[in-house]
mmCIF file of C-alpha atoms in Angstrom:
data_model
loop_
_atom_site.group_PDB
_atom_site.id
_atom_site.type_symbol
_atom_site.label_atom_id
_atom_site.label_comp_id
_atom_site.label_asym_id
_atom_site.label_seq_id
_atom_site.Cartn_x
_atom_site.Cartn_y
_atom_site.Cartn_z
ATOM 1 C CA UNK A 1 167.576 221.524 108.658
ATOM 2 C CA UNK A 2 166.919 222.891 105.369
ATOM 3 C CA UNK A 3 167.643 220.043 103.363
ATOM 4 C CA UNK A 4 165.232 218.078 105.942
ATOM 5 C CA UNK A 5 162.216 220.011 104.773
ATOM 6 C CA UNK A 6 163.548 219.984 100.898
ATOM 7 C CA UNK A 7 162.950 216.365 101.235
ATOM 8 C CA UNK A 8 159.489 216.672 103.406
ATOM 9 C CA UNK A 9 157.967 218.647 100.547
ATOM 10 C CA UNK A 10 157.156 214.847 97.904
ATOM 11 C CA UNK A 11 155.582 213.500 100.971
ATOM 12 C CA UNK A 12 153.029 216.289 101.470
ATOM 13 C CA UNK A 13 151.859 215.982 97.947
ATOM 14 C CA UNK A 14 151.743 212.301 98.551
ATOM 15 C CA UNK A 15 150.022 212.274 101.798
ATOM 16 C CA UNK A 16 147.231 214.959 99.785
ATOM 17 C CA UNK A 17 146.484 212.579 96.950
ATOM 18 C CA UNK A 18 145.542 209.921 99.374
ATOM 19 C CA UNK A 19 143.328 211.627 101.949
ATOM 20 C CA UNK A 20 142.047 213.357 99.641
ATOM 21 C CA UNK A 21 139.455 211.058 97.367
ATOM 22 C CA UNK A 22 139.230 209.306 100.441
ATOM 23 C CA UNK A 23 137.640 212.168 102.325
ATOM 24 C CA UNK A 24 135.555 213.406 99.214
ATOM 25 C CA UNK A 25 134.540 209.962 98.752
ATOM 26 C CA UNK A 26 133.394 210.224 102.570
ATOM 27 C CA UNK A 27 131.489 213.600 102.088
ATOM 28 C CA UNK A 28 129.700 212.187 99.137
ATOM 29 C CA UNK A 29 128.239 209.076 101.094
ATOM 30 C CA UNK A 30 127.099 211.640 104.089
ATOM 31 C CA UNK A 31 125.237 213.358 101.875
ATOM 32 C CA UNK A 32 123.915 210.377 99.936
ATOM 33 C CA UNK A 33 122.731 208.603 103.306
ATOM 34 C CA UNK A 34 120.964 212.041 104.639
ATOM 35 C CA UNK A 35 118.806 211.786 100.987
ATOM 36 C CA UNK A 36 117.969 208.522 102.389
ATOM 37 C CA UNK A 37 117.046 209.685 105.874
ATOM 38 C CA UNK A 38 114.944 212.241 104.393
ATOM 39 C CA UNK A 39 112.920 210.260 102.174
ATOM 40 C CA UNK A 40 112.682 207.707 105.125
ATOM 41 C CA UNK A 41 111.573 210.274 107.189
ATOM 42 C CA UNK A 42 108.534 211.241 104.244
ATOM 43 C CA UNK A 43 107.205 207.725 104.223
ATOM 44 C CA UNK A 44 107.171 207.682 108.119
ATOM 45 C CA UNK A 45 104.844 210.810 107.854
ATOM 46 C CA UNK A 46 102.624 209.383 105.260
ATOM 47 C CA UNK A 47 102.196 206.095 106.946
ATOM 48 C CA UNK A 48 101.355 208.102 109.960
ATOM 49 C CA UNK A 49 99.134 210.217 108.714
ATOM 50 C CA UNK A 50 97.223 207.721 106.429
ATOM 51 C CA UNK A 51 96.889 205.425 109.541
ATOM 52 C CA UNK A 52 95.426 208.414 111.705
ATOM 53 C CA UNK A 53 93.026 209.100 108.770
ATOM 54 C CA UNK A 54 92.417 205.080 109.027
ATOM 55 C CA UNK A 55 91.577 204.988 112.805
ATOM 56 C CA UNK A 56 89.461 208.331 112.481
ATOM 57 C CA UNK A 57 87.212 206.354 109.985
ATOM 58 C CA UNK A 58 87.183 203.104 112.277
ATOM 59 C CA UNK A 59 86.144 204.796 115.135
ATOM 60 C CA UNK A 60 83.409 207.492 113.027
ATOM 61 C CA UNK A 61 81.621 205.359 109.987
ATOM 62 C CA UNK A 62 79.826 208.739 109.324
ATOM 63 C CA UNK A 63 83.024 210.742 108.931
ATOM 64 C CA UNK A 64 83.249 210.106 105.210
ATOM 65 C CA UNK A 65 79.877 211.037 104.182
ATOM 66 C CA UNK A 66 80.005 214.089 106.050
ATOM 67 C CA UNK A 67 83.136 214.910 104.365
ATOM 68 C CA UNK A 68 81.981 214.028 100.950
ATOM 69 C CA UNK A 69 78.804 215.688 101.521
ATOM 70 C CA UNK A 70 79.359 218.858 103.754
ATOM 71 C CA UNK A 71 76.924 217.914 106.072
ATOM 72 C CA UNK A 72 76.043 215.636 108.698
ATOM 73 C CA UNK A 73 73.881 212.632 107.872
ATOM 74 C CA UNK A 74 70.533 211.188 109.148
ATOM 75 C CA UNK A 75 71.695 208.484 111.149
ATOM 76 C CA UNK A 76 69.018 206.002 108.974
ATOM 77 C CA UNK A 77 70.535 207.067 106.082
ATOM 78 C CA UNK A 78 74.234 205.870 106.476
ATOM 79 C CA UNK A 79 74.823 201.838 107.086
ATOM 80 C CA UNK A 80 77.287 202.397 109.998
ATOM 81 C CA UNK A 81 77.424 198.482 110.492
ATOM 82 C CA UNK A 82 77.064 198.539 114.067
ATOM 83 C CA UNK A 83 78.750 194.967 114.698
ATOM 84 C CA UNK A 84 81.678 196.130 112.834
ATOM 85 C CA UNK A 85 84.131 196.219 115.863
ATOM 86 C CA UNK A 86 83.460 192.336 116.467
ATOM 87 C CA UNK A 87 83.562 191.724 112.544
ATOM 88 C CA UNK A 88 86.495 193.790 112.015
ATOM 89 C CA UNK A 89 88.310 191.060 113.942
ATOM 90 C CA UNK A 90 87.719 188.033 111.475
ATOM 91 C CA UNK A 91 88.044 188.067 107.981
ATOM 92 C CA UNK A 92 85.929 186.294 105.412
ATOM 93 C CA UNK A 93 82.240 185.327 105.981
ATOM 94 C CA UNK A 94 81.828 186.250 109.372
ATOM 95 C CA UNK A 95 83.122 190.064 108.431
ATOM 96 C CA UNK A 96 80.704 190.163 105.253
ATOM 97 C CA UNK A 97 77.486 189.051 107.724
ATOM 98 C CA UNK A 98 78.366 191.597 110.661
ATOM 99 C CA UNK A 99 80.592 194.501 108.445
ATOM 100 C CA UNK A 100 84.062 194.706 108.854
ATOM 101 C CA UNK A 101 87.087 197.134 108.821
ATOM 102 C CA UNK A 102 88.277 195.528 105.342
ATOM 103 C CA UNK A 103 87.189 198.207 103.637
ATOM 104 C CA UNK A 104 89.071 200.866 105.976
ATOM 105 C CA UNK A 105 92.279 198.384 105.571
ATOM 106 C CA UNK A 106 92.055 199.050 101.864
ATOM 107 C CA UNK A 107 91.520 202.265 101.640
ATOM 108 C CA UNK A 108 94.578 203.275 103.823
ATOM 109 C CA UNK A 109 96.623 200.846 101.732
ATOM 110 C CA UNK A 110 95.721 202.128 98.674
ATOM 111 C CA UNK A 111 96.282 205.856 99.813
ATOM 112 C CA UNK A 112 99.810 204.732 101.227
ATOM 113 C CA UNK A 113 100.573 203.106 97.878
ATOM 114 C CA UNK A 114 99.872 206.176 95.944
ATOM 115 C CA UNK A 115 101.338 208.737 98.419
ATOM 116 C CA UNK A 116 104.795 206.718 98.143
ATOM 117 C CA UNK A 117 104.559 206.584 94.152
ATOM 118 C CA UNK A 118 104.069 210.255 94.104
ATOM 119 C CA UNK A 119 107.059 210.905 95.910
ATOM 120 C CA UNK A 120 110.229 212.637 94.333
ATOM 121 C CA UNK A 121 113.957 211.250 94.271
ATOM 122 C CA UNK A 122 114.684 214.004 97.433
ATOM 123 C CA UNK A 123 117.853 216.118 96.759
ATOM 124 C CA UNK A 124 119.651 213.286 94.283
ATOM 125 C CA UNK A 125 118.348 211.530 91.243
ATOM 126 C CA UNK A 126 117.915 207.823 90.944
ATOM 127 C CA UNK A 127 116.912 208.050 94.712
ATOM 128 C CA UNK A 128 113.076 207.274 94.920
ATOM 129 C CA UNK A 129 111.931 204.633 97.516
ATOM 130 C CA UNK A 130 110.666 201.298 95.597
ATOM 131 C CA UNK A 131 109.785 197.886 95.804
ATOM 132 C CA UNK A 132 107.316 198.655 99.062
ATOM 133 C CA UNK A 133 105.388 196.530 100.414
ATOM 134 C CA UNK A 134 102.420 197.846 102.170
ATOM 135 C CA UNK A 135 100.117 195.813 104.921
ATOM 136 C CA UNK A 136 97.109 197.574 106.828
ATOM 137 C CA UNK A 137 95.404 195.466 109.692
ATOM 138 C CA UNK A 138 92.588 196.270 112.027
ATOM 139 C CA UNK A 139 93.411 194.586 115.768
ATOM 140 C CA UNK A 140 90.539 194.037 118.366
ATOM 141 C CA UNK A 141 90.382 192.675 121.579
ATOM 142 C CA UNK A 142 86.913 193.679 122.199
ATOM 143 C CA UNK A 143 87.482 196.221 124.807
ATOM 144 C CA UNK A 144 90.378 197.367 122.475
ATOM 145 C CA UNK A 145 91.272 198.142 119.075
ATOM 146 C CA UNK A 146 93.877 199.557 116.759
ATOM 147 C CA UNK A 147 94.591 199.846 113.218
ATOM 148 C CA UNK A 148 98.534 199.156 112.591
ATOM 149 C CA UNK A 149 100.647 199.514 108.822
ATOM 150 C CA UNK A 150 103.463 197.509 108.380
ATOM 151 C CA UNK A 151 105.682 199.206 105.340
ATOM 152 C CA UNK A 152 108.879 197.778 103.736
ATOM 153 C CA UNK A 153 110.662 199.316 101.180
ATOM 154 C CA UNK A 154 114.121 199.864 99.725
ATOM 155 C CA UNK A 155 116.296 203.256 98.552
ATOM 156 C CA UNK A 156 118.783 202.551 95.939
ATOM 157 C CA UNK A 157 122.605 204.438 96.129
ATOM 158 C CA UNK A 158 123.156 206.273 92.814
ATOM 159 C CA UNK A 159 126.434 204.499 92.820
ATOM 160 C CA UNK A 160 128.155 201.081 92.772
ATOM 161 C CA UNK A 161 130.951 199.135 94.574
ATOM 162 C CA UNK A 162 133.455 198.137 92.085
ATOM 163 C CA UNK A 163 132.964 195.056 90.426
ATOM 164 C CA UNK A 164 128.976 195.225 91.201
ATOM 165 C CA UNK A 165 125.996 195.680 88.260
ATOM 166 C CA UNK A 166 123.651 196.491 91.241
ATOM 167 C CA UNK A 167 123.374 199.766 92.891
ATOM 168 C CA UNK A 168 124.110 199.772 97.183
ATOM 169 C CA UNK A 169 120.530 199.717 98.395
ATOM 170 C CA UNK A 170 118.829 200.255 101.503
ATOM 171 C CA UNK A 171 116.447 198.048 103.193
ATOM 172 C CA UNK A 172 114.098 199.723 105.837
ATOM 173 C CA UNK A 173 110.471 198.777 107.578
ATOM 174 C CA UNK A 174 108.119 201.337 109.035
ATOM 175 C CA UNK A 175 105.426 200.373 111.578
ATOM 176 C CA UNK A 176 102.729 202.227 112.904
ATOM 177 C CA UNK A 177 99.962 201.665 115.007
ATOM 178 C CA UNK A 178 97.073 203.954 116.122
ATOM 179 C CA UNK A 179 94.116 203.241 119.048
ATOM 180 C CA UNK A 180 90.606 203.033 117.505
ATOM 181 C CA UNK A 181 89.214 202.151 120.698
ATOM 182 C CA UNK A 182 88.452 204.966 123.888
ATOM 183 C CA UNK A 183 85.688 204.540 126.467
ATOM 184 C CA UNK A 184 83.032 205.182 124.831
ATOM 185 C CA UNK A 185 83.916 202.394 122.299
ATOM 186 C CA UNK A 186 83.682 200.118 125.232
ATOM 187 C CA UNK A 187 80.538 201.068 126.684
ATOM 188 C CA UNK A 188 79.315 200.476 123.332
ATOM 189 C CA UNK A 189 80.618 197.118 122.760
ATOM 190 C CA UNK A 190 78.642 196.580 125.966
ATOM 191 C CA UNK A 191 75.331 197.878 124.931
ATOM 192 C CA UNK A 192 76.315 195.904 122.016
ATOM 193 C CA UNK A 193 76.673 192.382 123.681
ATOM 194 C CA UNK A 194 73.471 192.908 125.700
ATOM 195 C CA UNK A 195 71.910 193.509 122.329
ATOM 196 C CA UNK A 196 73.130 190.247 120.951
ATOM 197 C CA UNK A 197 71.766 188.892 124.464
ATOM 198 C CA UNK A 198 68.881 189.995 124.252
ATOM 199 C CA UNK A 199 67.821 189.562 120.488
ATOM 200 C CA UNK A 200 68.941 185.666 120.815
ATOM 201 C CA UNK A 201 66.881 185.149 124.099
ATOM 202 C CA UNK A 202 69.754 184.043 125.802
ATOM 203 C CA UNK A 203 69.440 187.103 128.277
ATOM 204 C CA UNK A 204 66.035 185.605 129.608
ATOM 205 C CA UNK A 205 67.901 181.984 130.037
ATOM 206 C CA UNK A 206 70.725 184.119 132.070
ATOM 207 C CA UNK A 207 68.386 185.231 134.466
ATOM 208 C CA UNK A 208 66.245 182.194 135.330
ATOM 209 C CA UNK A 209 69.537 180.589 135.223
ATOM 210 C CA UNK A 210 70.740 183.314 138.458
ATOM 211 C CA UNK A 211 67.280 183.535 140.195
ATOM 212 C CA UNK A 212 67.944 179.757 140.489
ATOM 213 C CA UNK A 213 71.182 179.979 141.790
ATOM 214 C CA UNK A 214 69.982 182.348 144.407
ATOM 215 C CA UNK A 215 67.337 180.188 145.546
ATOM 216 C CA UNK A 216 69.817 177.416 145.931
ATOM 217 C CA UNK A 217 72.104 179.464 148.371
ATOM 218 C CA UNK A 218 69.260 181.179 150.266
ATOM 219 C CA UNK A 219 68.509 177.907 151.416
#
């Protein structure tokens, strides 16, 4: 019996130098991937935020001069572009003539852009989020409309597999969308139609158009 543990005593030291770097190396990846999860869990906030700061500006046009100014705006004195909902939904001409969201779009992309670069590398050098790629959209349907951000971007590994020049690296996509659009929006996309009705005349041609359909069936 004794002799049997004499012998038992090389393995042990064996056994130690192999599950040892193995489980260090293990402990050193969990901590490396929870740096990750926290700065993926930072740009999910920003995006969030910066998109609920988008769809508060879609859905107010006179929330950023009150907040530049401290006070609350003649309504003739701010260009609310009241066909923006419909021109917020096509891009080029058609969204310069009516007024569009593209400004919104930018604005959140630009203060996504700079919130990311003015992040830190989290608990671990060599471990801030690059190569992003940001993309802001207004959606409408008419009766309903949202402002989304699609964000890609990619967290390096402050270490290497052997044989490698490249750092492991992290690939991850955030999306985020937000309603604009409530009932009141849609009673005003009414009003707003029956505007457009009856500036063009077309409202007058829509109700000769039913008084004659109602003489046809009344007799």
């Amino acid at each position: 019996m004794k002799r049997y543990f004499k012998e038992d005593k090389g393995a042990v030291i064996v056994e130690a130098t192999i599950v040892f770097p193995v489980c260090l190396v293990i402990i050193i990846m969990l901590l490396y991937l929870g740096n990750v999860y926290y700065q993926k869990s930072r740009i999910e906030a920003i995006v969030v935020q910066a998109v609920l700061d988008g769809a508060a500006y879609c859905a107010d046009p006179l929330l950023g001069e009150i907040e530049t100014t401290h006070t609350v705006p003649a309504v003739d004195s701010v260009d609310y572009n009241p066909y923006r909902y419909i021109g917020g939904t096509f891009k080029g001409f058609i969204s310069e003539l009516l007024g569009g969201m593209t400004e919104i779009e930018d604005s959140v992309e630009r203060l996504i852009k700079s919130r990311i670069s003015g992040l830190d590398t989290g608990l671990y050098t060599g471990m801030k989020p690059g190569d992003y790629d940001v993309l802001v959209e207004y959606r409408s349907c008419f009766v309903a409309s949202s402002i989304c951000a699609d964000v890609e971007y990619k967290i390096e590994l402050p270490m290497r597999l052997l044989g490698e020049r490249e750092r492991i690296s992290l690939k991850f996509r955030t999306h985020t969308e937000v309603p604009v659009s409530d009932s009141p929006e849609f009673i005003r996309n009414v009003n707003l139609v029956d505007d457009v009705l009856e500036r063009t005349g077309a409202k007058e041609e829509i109700k000769k158009l039913k008084e004659s359909f109602q003489k046809l069936f009344r007799k």
